Coordinates of C-alpha atoms and ligand atoms in Angstrom, one line a residue:
M1 CA 156.8 123.3 175.1
T2 CA 157.1 126.5 177.2
L3 CA 157.4 126.0 181.0
S4 CA 154.8 128.5 182.2
L5 CA 154.5 129.6 185.9
D6 CA 152.1 132.0 187.6
V7 CA 153.3 133.2 191.0
D8 CA 152.6 136.0 193.4
V9 CA 156.4 136.8 193.7
A10 CA 159.3 135.9 191.4
I11 CA 162.7 136.1 193.0
V12 CA 165.7 136.4 190.7
G13 CA 168.9 135.0 192.3
S14 CA 169.2 132.2 194.9
G15 CA 171.9 133.4 197.1
F16 CA 171.2 133.4 200.9
A17 CA 169.0 136.7 200.5
G18 CA 167.0 135.4 197.7
A19 CA 166.4 132.0 199.5
L20 CA 165.4 133.8 202.7
C21 CA 162.9 136.0 200.8
A22 CA 161.4 132.7 199.3
L23 CA 161.1 131.0 202.7
A24 CA 159.5 134.0 204.3
L25 CA 157.0 134.5 201.6
R26 CA 156.1 130.8 201.6
Q27 CA 155.5 131.1 205.4
R28 CA 152.8 133.6 204.4
G29 CA 151.2 131.4 201.8
R30 CA 152.5 133.2 198.7
R31 CA 153.3 131.4 195.5
V32 CA 156.9 131.8 194.9
A33 CA 159.4 131.2 192.0
L34 CA 163.1 131.3 192.9
I35 CA 165.1 131.6 189.6
E36 CA 168.8 131.1 189.4
R37 CA 171.2 131.3 186.5
G38 CA 173.8 128.9 188.0
R39 CA 173.4 125.9 190.3
H40 CA 174.3 125.1 193.9
P41 CA 176.7 124.5 195.4
R42 CA 178.6 127.5 194.1
F43 CA 181.4 129.7 195.3
A44 CA 180.1 133.2 196.4
I45 CA 182.1 136.0 198.0
G46 CA 180.8 137.7 201.1
E47 CA 181.1 135.6 204.1
S48 CA 181.8 137.4 207.3
T49 CA 178.9 138.2 209.6
T50 CA 178.5 140.6 212.5
P51 CA 176.4 140.8 215.6
L52 CA 173.8 142.9 213.8
T53 CA 173.7 140.5 210.8
N54 CA 173.0 137.7 213.1
L55 CA 170.3 139.6 215.1
L56 CA 168.5 140.4 211.9
L57 CA 168.7 136.9 210.8
E58 CA 167.3 135.9 214.3
E59 CA 164.6 138.5 213.8
L60 CA 163.5 137.3 210.4
A61 CA 163.5 133.7 211.7
D62 CA 161.4 134.6 214.6
R63 CA 158.9 136.8 212.5
Y64 CA 158.5 134.0 209.8
D65 CA 158.6 131.0 212.3
L66 CA 161.8 129.4 210.9
P67 CA 163.6 127.8 213.7
E68 CA 166.0 125.9 211.5
I69 CA 167.2 129.2 210.1
R70 CA 167.5 130.8 213.6
A71 CA 170.1 128.2 214.6
F72 CA 172.5 129.7 211.9
S73 CA 172.6 133.0 213.9
K74 CA 175.1 131.8 216.5
W75 CA 178.2 129.6 216.3
G76 CA 177.0 127.3 219.1
T77 CA 173.5 126.6 217.8
W78 CA 174.8 126.3 214.3
Q79 CA 177.3 123.5 215.4
Q80 CA 174.5 121.8 217.2
A81 CA 171.8 122.0 214.6
H82 CA 173.8 122.1 211.3
P83 CA 177.2 120.5 211.8
D84 CA 177.4 119.4 208.2
V85 CA 177.1 123.0 207.0
A86 CA 180.6 124.6 207.1
C87 CA 181.3 128.0 208.7
G88 CA 184.0 129.8 210.6
L89 CA 184.0 131.1 214.1
K90 CA 184.2 134.9 214.4
R91 CA 184.7 136.3 217.7
G92 CA 185.6 139.8 216.6
F93 CA 187.3 142.3 214.1
T94 CA 191.1 142.1 214.0
F95 CA 192.8 145.0 212.3
L96 CA 196.7 144.9 211.7
F97 CA 198.3 147.9 210.1
H98 CA 201.2 147.3 207.8
R99 CA 203.8 149.6 206.0
L100 CA 204.7 148.5 202.6
D101 CA 208.0 146.4 202.4
E102 CA 208.2 146.2 206.2
R103 CA 207.5 143.5 208.8
V104 CA 204.7 144.5 211.0
E105 CA 206.2 145.4 214.5
D106 CA 204.1 146.8 217.2
D107 CA 204.5 148.7 220.4
E108 CA 203.0 148.1 223.8
D109 CA 200.1 150.3 223.2
H110 CA 199.2 148.4 220.1
G111 CA 199.7 151.3 217.7
R112 CA 199.4 148.9 214.8
Q113 CA 196.5 146.8 216.1
L114 CA 192.8 147.1 216.6
L115 CA 190.9 144.1 218.1
V116 CA 187.3 144.6 218.8
A117 CA 185.5 141.6 220.2
A118 CA 182.0 140.9 219.0
S119 CA 181.0 138.2 221.5
P120 CA 182.3 137.2 225.0
N121 CA 182.4 133.4 224.2
D122 CA 182.2 130.9 221.4
E123 CA 178.8 129.7 222.1
V124 CA 177.0 133.1 221.2
A125 CA 179.9 134.1 218.6
D126 CA 179.2 135.2 215.0
T127 CA 180.3 133.1 212.0
H128 CA 181.8 133.2 208.5
W129 CA 179.3 131.7 206.1
Y130 CA 180.9 129.1 204.0
R131 CA 178.5 130.1 201.2
P132 CA 178.7 127.0 199.0
D133 CA 177.1 125.2 201.9
F134 CA 175.1 127.8 203.5
D135 CA 173.4 129.1 200.3
R136 CA 172.6 125.6 199.1
T137 CA 171.1 124.8 202.5
L138 CA 168.8 127.8 202.4
V139 CA 167.7 127.0 198.9
E140 CA 166.9 123.4 199.9
H141 CA 164.8 124.8 202.9
A142 CA 162.9 127.1 200.4
Q143 CA 162.1 124.3 198.1
A144 CA 161.0 122.0 201.0
A145 CA 158.8 125.0 201.9
G146 CA 157.2 125.0 198.6
A147 CA 159.0 127.6 196.4
T148 CA 159.4 126.5 192.8
Y149 CA 163.1 126.5 192.1
L150 CA 164.4 126.9 188.6
D151 CA 168.3 126.7 188.4
E152 CA 170.4 126.8 185.3
T153 CA 167.8 129.4 183.9
R154 CA 168.8 132.2 181.7
L155 CA 166.3 135.1 181.9
D156 CA 166.4 137.3 178.8
T157 CA 163.5 139.8 179.2
V158 CA 161.3 141.4 181.8
R159 CA 158.2 143.3 180.9
D160 CA 155.2 144.9 182.5
S161 CA 152.0 142.9 181.6
G162 CA 149.7 145.4 183.2
T163 CA 148.7 143.1 186.1
G164 CA 152.2 142.1 186.8
M165 CA 155.6 141.3 185.4
R166 CA 156.5 138.7 182.8
L167 CA 159.9 137.2 182.9
S168 CA 161.0 135.2 179.8
G169 CA 164.1 133.0 179.3
T170 CA 165.3 129.5 178.7
R171 CA 166.2 126.4 180.9
H172 CA 167.9 123.5 179.4
G173 CA 166.9 124.5 175.9
R174 CA 163.2 125.0 176.9
A175 CA 161.4 128.3 177.0
V176 CA 160.5 129.7 180.4
E177 CA 157.8 132.2 181.2
V178 CA 157.1 133.3 184.7
N179 CA 154.2 135.7 185.4
A180 CA 154.6 137.4 188.7
G181 CA 152.7 139.9 190.6
F182 CA 156.0 141.3 192.0
V183 CA 159.7 140.6 191.1
I184 CA 162.4 140.8 193.8
D185 CA 165.9 141.2 192.3
A186 CA 168.3 139.3 194.6
S187 CA 170.9 138.6 191.8
G188 CA 173.6 140.7 193.3
P189 CA 175.6 143.6 191.9
R190 CA 175.1 144.6 188.3
G191 CA 172.3 142.2 188.4
F192 CA 169.2 141.1 186.3
L193 CA 166.8 144.0 186.6
T194 CA 169.4 146.8 186.3
N195 CA 170.4 145.3 182.9
A196 CA 167.1 144.2 181.7
L197 CA 165.1 147.3 182.6
G198 CA 168.1 149.5 181.6
T199 CA 168.0 151.5 184.8
G200 CA 171.7 151.8 185.0
S201 CA 174.4 152.4 187.5
A202 CA 175.2 155.5 189.5
P203 CA 178.6 157.0 190.1
L204 CA 180.4 156.5 193.4
Q205 CA 180.3 159.7 195.3
W206 CA 183.1 159.2 197.9
L207 CA 184.9 155.8 197.4
P208 CA 188.1 155.7 195.3
P209 CA 187.8 153.1 192.5
T210 CA 189.1 149.8 193.9
Q211 CA 189.7 146.3 192.5
G212 CA 189.5 142.9 194.1
V213 CA 191.4 139.8 193.9
F214 CA 190.3 136.8 196.0
T215 CA 189.9 133.1 196.3
H216 CA 189.9 130.2 198.8
F217 CA 193.0 128.7 200.2
E218 CA 194.1 125.8 202.3
G219 CA 197.2 125.8 204.4
V220 CA 197.0 129.5 205.7
D221 CA 199.0 129.8 208.9
L222 CA 197.4 131.4 212.1
W223 CA 198.5 135.0 212.5
E224 CA 199.2 134.2 216.2
N225 CA 202.0 132.0 214.8
V226 CA 203.5 134.9 212.8
A227 CA 203.2 137.5 215.5
P228 CA 202.3 136.0 218.9
P229 CA 200.2 138.5 220.9
D230 CA 201.8 140.2 223.8
G231 CA 199.5 139.5 226.7
R232 CA 196.0 138.2 226.6
P233 CA 193.9 139.6 223.7
P234 CA 190.1 139.8 224.1
Y235 CA 189.6 136.7 221.8
P236 CA 191.9 134.7 219.6
P237 CA 192.9 137.1 217.1
D238 CA 192.5 134.5 214.2
A239 CA 189.0 133.6 215.1
A240 CA 187.9 136.8 213.5
A241 CA 187.7 138.7 210.4
L242 CA 191.4 139.5 210.1
H243 CA 192.1 142.7 208.3
H244 CA 195.6 143.4 207.0
V245 CA 195.5 147.1 206.3
F246 CA 198.3 148.9 204.3
P247 CA 198.5 152.2 202.3
G248 CA 196.2 151.7 199.2
G249 CA 194.4 148.7 200.3
W250 CA 193.7 145.7 202.6
I251 CA 193.5 141.9 202.7
W252 CA 190.8 139.9 204.5
V253 CA 191.5 136.5 206.0
L254 CA 188.5 134.4 207.2
R255 CA 189.0 131.0 208.3
F256 CA 186.3 128.1 208.1
N257 CA 186.0 125.0 210.1
N258 CA 186.6 122.8 206.9
G259 CA 190.3 123.7 206.5
I260 CA 189.5 126.4 203.9
T261 CA 190.5 130.1 204.4
S262 CA 188.9 132.8 202.3
A263 CA 191.3 135.6 201.6
G264 CA 191.5 138.5 199.1
A265 CA 192.4 142.0 198.6
A266 CA 190.7 145.2 197.8
L267 CA 193.2 147.6 196.3
T268 CA 192.9 151.2 195.0
D269 CA 193.8 151.6 191.4
P270 CA 197.4 152.9 191.8
L271 CA 198.2 149.9 194.1
A272 CA 196.4 147.5 191.8
A273 CA 198.4 149.0 188.8
R274 CA 201.6 148.5 190.8
V275 CA 200.7 144.7 191.3
L276 CA 198.8 144.4 188.1
A277 CA 195.5 143.0 189.6
S278 CA 194.2 141.5 186.6
E279 CA 196.7 138.6 186.4
G280 CA 195.2 136.6 189.2
A281 CA 197.8 134.4 191.1
P282 CA 201.0 136.3 190.2
V283 CA 199.3 139.5 191.6
W284 CA 198.6 137.9 195.0
D285 CA 202.4 136.9 195.1
R286 CA 203.5 140.3 194.1
L287 CA 201.3 142.0 196.7
L288 CA 202.6 139.7 199.4
Q289 CA 206.2 140.5 198.4
A290 CA 205.4 144.0 199.6
L291 CA 203.8 142.7 202.8
P292 CA 206.6 140.4 204.4
S293 CA 204.6 139.5 207.5
V294 CA 201.5 138.5 205.5
R295 CA 203.8 136.6 203.1
E296 CA 205.0 134.7 206.0
Q297 CA 201.3 133.8 207.0
F298 CA 200.7 132.5 203.4
R299 CA 204.0 130.8 202.9
A300 CA 202.6 127.3 202.9
A301 CA 199.1 128.3 201.4
R302 CA 197.7 126.9 198.3
A303 CA 194.7 128.3 196.4
T304 CA 191.9 125.8 196.1
L305 CA 189.9 127.7 193.4
P306 CA 191.1 130.0 190.6
F307 CA 191.6 133.6 191.6
V308 CA 188.7 135.9 190.8
H309 CA 189.7 139.5 189.7
A310 CA 186.9 142.0 190.2
P311 CA 188.0 145.1 188.1
R312 CA 185.5 147.2 190.2
V313 CA 184.5 146.2 193.8
A314 CA 182.1 148.9 194.5
F315 CA 178.9 149.4 192.5
R316 CA 175.8 151.7 193.0
C317 CA 172.5 151.7 191.1
R318 CA 170.5 154.6 189.9
E319 CA 167.0 153.0 190.7
V320 CA 165.9 150.7 193.4
A321 CA 162.2 150.0 193.0
G322 CA 159.4 150.5 190.5
D323 CA 155.8 149.8 191.3
K324 CA 156.0 145.9 190.7
W325 CA 159.7 145.3 191.4
A326 CA 162.5 146.1 193.7
L327 CA 166.2 145.3 194.1
L328 CA 167.5 144.0 197.4
P329 CA 170.2 146.3 198.8
S330 CA 172.9 143.7 197.7
A331 CA 171.6 144.2 194.1
A332 CA 171.3 148.0 194.5
G333 CA 174.9 148.5 195.7
V334 CA 178.2 146.9 196.9
I335 CA 180.5 149.2 198.9
D336 CA 183.5 147.2 200.2
P337 CA 183.9 144.3 202.6
L338 CA 185.9 146.5 205.0
L339 CA 183.3 146.5 207.8
S340 CA 181.3 143.5 206.7
T341 CA 178.4 145.8 206.0
G342 CA 176.9 144.0 202.9
F343 CA 174.9 141.4 204.9
P344 CA 173.3 143.7 207.5
L345 CA 172.3 146.2 204.7
T346 CA 170.9 143.1 202.8
L347 CA 169.0 141.8 205.7
L348 CA 167.7 145.1 206.7
G349 CA 166.3 145.4 203.2
V350 CA 164.9 141.9 203.2
A351 CA 162.9 142.7 206.3
R352 CA 161.6 146.1 204.9
L353 CA 160.6 144.7 201.6
L354 CA 158.8 141.7 203.0
D355 CA 157.1 144.2 205.3
V356 CA 156.0 146.2 202.1
L357 CA 154.6 143.1 200.4
E358 CA 152.8 142.0 203.4
T359 CA 151.2 145.2 204.5
T360 CA 150.3 146.9 201.4
A361 CA 148.1 146.0 198.3
P362 CA 149.2 146.9 194.8
G363 CA 148.5 150.5 194.1
A364 CA 149.2 153.9 195.5
E365 CA 150.0 152.8 199.0
R366 CA 152.5 150.1 197.7
Q367 CA 154.1 152.6 195.4
A368 CA 154.6 155.0 198.3
A369 CA 156.1 152.3 200.5
L370 CA 158.3 151.0 197.7
A371 CA 159.5 154.7 197.1
A372 CA 160.4 155.0 200.9
Y373 CA 162.2 151.5 200.7
A374 CA 164.2 152.9 197.7
R375 CA 165.1 156.1 199.5
T376 CA 166.2 154.3 202.7
T377 CA 168.4 151.7 200.7
Q378 CA 170.2 154.6 198.9
Q379 CA 170.6 156.7 202.2
E380 CA 172.1 153.6 203.9
L381 CA 174.5 152.8 201.1
D382 CA 175.5 156.5 201.1
V383 CA 176.5 156.7 204.6
T384 CA 178.3 153.4 204.3
E385 CA 180.2 154.5 201.3
Q386 CA 181.1 157.8 203.0
L387 CA 182.4 156.2 206.1
V388 CA 184.4 153.4 204.2
A389 CA 185.8 156.0 201.8
A390 CA 187.0 158.0 204.8
L391 CA 188.7 154.9 206.1
Y392 CA 190.5 154.4 202.7
S393 CA 191.9 157.9 203.1
C394 CA 193.3 157.0 206.5
M395 CA 195.0 153.6 205.7
V396 CA 198.3 155.6 205.9
D397 CA 197.3 156.9 209.4
P398 CA 196.4 153.8 211.7
A399 CA 195.6 156.1 214.6
L400 CA 192.9 158.0 212.8
F401 CA 191.6 154.9 211.0
K402 CA 191.2 153.2 214.4
R403 CA 189.4 156.3 215.9
L404 CA 187.1 156.7 212.9
S405 CA 186.2 153.1 212.8
L406 CA 185.0 153.4 216.3
L407 CA 182.1 155.4 214.9
Y408 CA 181.1 152.1 213.1
F409 CA 181.7 149.9 216.3
A410 CA 179.8 152.3 218.6
A411 CA 176.7 152.4 216.2
A412 CA 176.7 148.7 215.6
S413 CA 176.9 147.7 219.3
Y414 CA 174.3 150.4 220.2
S415 CA 172.0 149.4 217.6
E416 CA 172.2 145.7 218.4
T417 CA 171.6 146.3 222.1
V418 CA 168.6 148.7 221.7
R419 CA 167.0 146.2 219.2
R420 CA 167.6 143.3 221.7
L421 CA 166.0 145.5 224.4
G422 CA 162.9 146.1 222.3
R423 CA 163.7 149.8 221.6
P424 CA 164.7 149.8 218.0
H425 CA 163.6 153.5 217.5
L426 CA 166.5 154.6 219.5
A427 CA 168.9 153.4 216.6
P428 CA 167.2 154.7 213.5
G429 CA 168.8 153.5 210.2
F430 CA 171.9 151.6 209.5
L431 CA 174.9 153.2 211.5
L432 CA 172.2 155.4 213.0
N433 CA 172.3 157.4 210.0
E434 CA 168.8 158.7 210.5
H435 CA 169.7 159.9 214.1
P436 CA 169.7 163.6 214.0
Q437 CA 173.0 163.9 215.9
F438 CA 174.9 160.8 215.3
G439 CA 174.1 160.5 211.6
A440 CA 175.3 164.0 211.0
E441 CA 178.4 163.5 213.1
V442 CA 179.3 160.4 211.1
R443 CA 179.0 162.3 207.8
G444 CA 180.9 165.3 209.2
C445 CA 183.7 163.3 210.7
A446 CA 184.1 161.2 207.6
A447 CA 184.2 164.2 205.4
L448 CA 187.0 165.8 207.5
A449 CA 189.0 162.5 207.7
A450 CA 188.7 162.2 203.9
D451 CA 191.0 165.4 203.7
A452 CA 193.7 163.7 205.7
P453 CA 193.9 166.5 208.3
Q454 CA 197.1 167.3 210.1
G455 CA 198.1 169.1 213.2
S456 CA 195.5 170.8 215.2
A457 CA 192.8 169.9 212.7
R458 CA 193.7 166.3 213.2
T459 CA 193.5 166.6 217.0
A460 CA 190.2 168.4 216.8
L461 CA 188.8 165.6 214.7
F462 CA 189.9 163.0 217.2
E463 CA 188.0 165.0 219.8
R464 CA 185.0 165.5 217.7
I465 CA 184.8 161.7 217.1
D466 CA 185.1 161.0 220.8
R467 CA 182.3 163.5 221.5
A468 CA 180.0 161.8 218.9
I469 CA 180.8 158.3 220.2
E470 CA 180.2 159.1 223.9
P471 CA 176.3 159.1 224.1
F472 CA 176.2 155.8 222.2
D473 CA 179.3 154.0 223.6
T474 CA 178.1 151.0 225.4
A475 CA 181.4 149.0 224.9
G476 CA 184.0 150.9 226.6
L477 CA 185.3 152.4 223.3
L478 CA 186.5 155.5 224.7
D479 CA 188.6 153.7 227.5
R480 CA 192.1 154.5 226.3
T481 CA 193.6 152.1 228.9
R482 CA 192.3 149.2 226.9
R483 CA 195.1 150.1 224.4
D484 CA 192.7 149.3 221.4
W485 CA 192.0 145.8 222.5
Y486 CA 188.2 145.8 223.3
P487 CA 186.5 142.9 225.0
V488 CA 182.8 142.4 225.4
L489 CA 182.3 143.1 229.1
A490 CA 178.9 142.9 231.0
E491 CA 179.8 145.8 233.1
D492 CA 180.2 148.1 230.1
L493 CA 176.6 147.4 229.2
V494 CA 175.3 147.6 232.7
S495 CA 177.0 150.8 233.3
S496 CA 175.6 152.2 230.0
A497 CA 171.9 151.4 230.9
A498 CA 170.9 155.1 231.0
K499 CA 172.3 155.6 227.4
L500 CA 170.0 152.6 226.4
E501 CA 166.9 154.2 228.2
A502 CA 166.9 151.0 230.4
S503 CA 167.4 150.2 233.9
A504 CA 170.5 148.2 235.1
A505 CA 168.1 145.4 235.8
D506 CA 166.7 145.3 232.3
V507 CA 170.2 145.1 231.0
Q508 CA 171.2 142.4 233.5
R509 CA 168.1 140.3 232.2
L510 CA 169.1 140.8 228.5
L511 CA 172.6 139.7 229.2
V512 CA 171.3 136.5 230.7
R513 CA 168.7 136.0 228.0
C514 CA 171.2 136.4 225.2
G515 CA 173.8 134.1 226.9
L516 CA 176.3 136.9 227.5
V517 CA 176.5 136.0 231.2
S518 CA 175.3 132.8 232.9
Ligands
LIG601 C1 184.8 141.0 197.5 C2 183.6 141.2 198.4 C3 183.7 140.7 199.8 C4 182.4 140.7 200.5 N1 182.6 140.5 201.9 C5 181.6 140.6 202.7 C6 181.6 140.3 204.0 O1 182.7 139.7 204.5 N2 180.6 140.5 204.8 C7 179.4 141.1 204.3 O2 178.4 141.3 205.1 N3 179.2 141.4 203.1 C8 180.4 141.2 202.2 N4 180.1 141.4 200.8 C9 178.9 141.7 200.4 C10 178.2 140.4 200.1 O3 178.9 139.8 199.1 C11 176.6 140.6 199.6 O4 176.1 141.5 200.6 C12 176.1 139.2 199.6 O5 176.7 138.3 198.8 C13 174.7 139.5 199.0 O6 174.0 138.1 198.9 P1 172.8 137.9 197.9 O7 172.2 136.6 198.2 O8 172.0 139.1 197.9 O9 173.5 137.9 196.4 P2 174.7 137.1 195.8 O10 175.4 136.4 196.9 O11 175.4 137.9 194.9 O12 173.8 135.9 195.0 C14 173.1 136.3 193.8 C15 172.7 135.0 193.1 O13 172.0 135.5 191.8 C16 172.4 134.7 190.8 N5 172.2 135.6 189.5 C17 173.0 136.6 189.2 N6 172.4 137.1 188.0 C18 171.3 136.3 187.7 C19 170.4 136.3 186.6 N7 170.5 137.2 185.7 N8 169.5 135.4 186.7 C20 169.3 134.5 187.8 N9 170.1 134.4 188.8 C21 171.2 135.4 188.8 C22 173.8 134.4 191.1 O14 174.3 133.2 190.4 C23 173.8 134.3 192.6 O15 173.6 132.8 192.9 C24 181.4 141.4 200.0 C25 181.3 141.8 198.7 C26 182.4 141.7 197.9 C27 182.3 142.3 196.6

């Protein structure tokens, strides 16, 4: 007999994003089906959060009255409320720049390093999500809130039934039919609706094609043991998203508190061809042969899962929404893990889409709102793609890579602070891309950097980046005496109060409220 469900919203895919949508919609009394082709716990890639990710999670939790989810937005509250859910401590972004076939040696100005702190202490720090635990927990919360969860379900078709969308498939040999007023596609890249509706992918405009190789390991050494820092870094460099950058690609290393470390590489095609990215474990070993210092960090490491080879990391979709369906940003596009942009883009999209469903009724008004949602999603993926593509062009030029990446850090820290101050209009769009000056400057600087400028053009680009950053720099990013080690300092924020259209007292209060000072 067919399993038949009538719901207000069907959500395809039960990663953290699908589960969060389900939870929020249940809090508003909607009937929800959450449909998953696999089952939890399961491995998922995409693990490292940022201050903006966690602020967006906090905002969603507050808006939908989900205190148990809010606890996941900081290391301290997570450890207190959910010690059984594994995660990693992320105090910042650590970049180390390598030349192929050479050990990494640095100078006293940290020419081959960039350390950008994201938090002043562990209590309020960001985390790496151990997705097998994290996603399962969120799904359990969604079920407890009354969402109907169908795992191990294969969806075959979707069609417009006039009043809604009808999804058909099978579960454990039994036919399944879900009639929904609206479908949210949370099934990740190259996901369900893109295939079922045949809406198709879109070409990348800026990024070179890249391949991914990744898995989970145990026994990965601390980078601090391989290359002890000279002096006192702004945070322990391993309690971070550790990026080993080299010509043609980069490696991420993310440590969890259960002995597991996530690591993988994103490689441009020429480098992937050199190490034959499709052969799993031998590729990893061959890549590390060319990176002696990283090889040392992994000398005692053992993969705990089979290697995954992603023949194409990045993906863009042509269409993001129709009148009764929408893709989350994570289904609409993946750019690259380089700046941990996937989660904030996804959560921005979750908040916007929930807003559309809450504030519009089916019809012309909703259609217009969904068209705006689709436009914003594509624009935010565009600016991310353009900036990350430019960073790929600079992997042979650490100084330019570092300076360009400060555009990201300036936008991220400014956006977080103005949102926390209740002035989100000051930072419109992801990476401030809708800001008339800053958005244009990010695109302009990225376009120039992509051409690998030399001589006076390169110097002019450095100056242009500094000018673009200055009005938004609330983190001392232009202070060269910091030698590319950037701590989180209360005084930087206080002295930037005018840029935030706030008083020093407003900023002081914010710092206390957010646990940044006691
Ligand atoms: C190599 C790599 C590294 C990344 N690292 C980071 C990072 O460090 N930080 C960051 O912010 N972002 C990162 N990202 C992006 C990040 O992975 C995504 O933003 C995030 O996983 C999106 O979560 P989600 O819940 O929307 O989808 P997913 O995690 O992709 O979950 C989708 C779910 O849908 C299910 N599903 C798929 N198809 C169907 C179907 N047809 N029917 C039913 N269910 C289906 C899947 O089984 C899965 O459970 C990375 C991406 C890649 C490719």
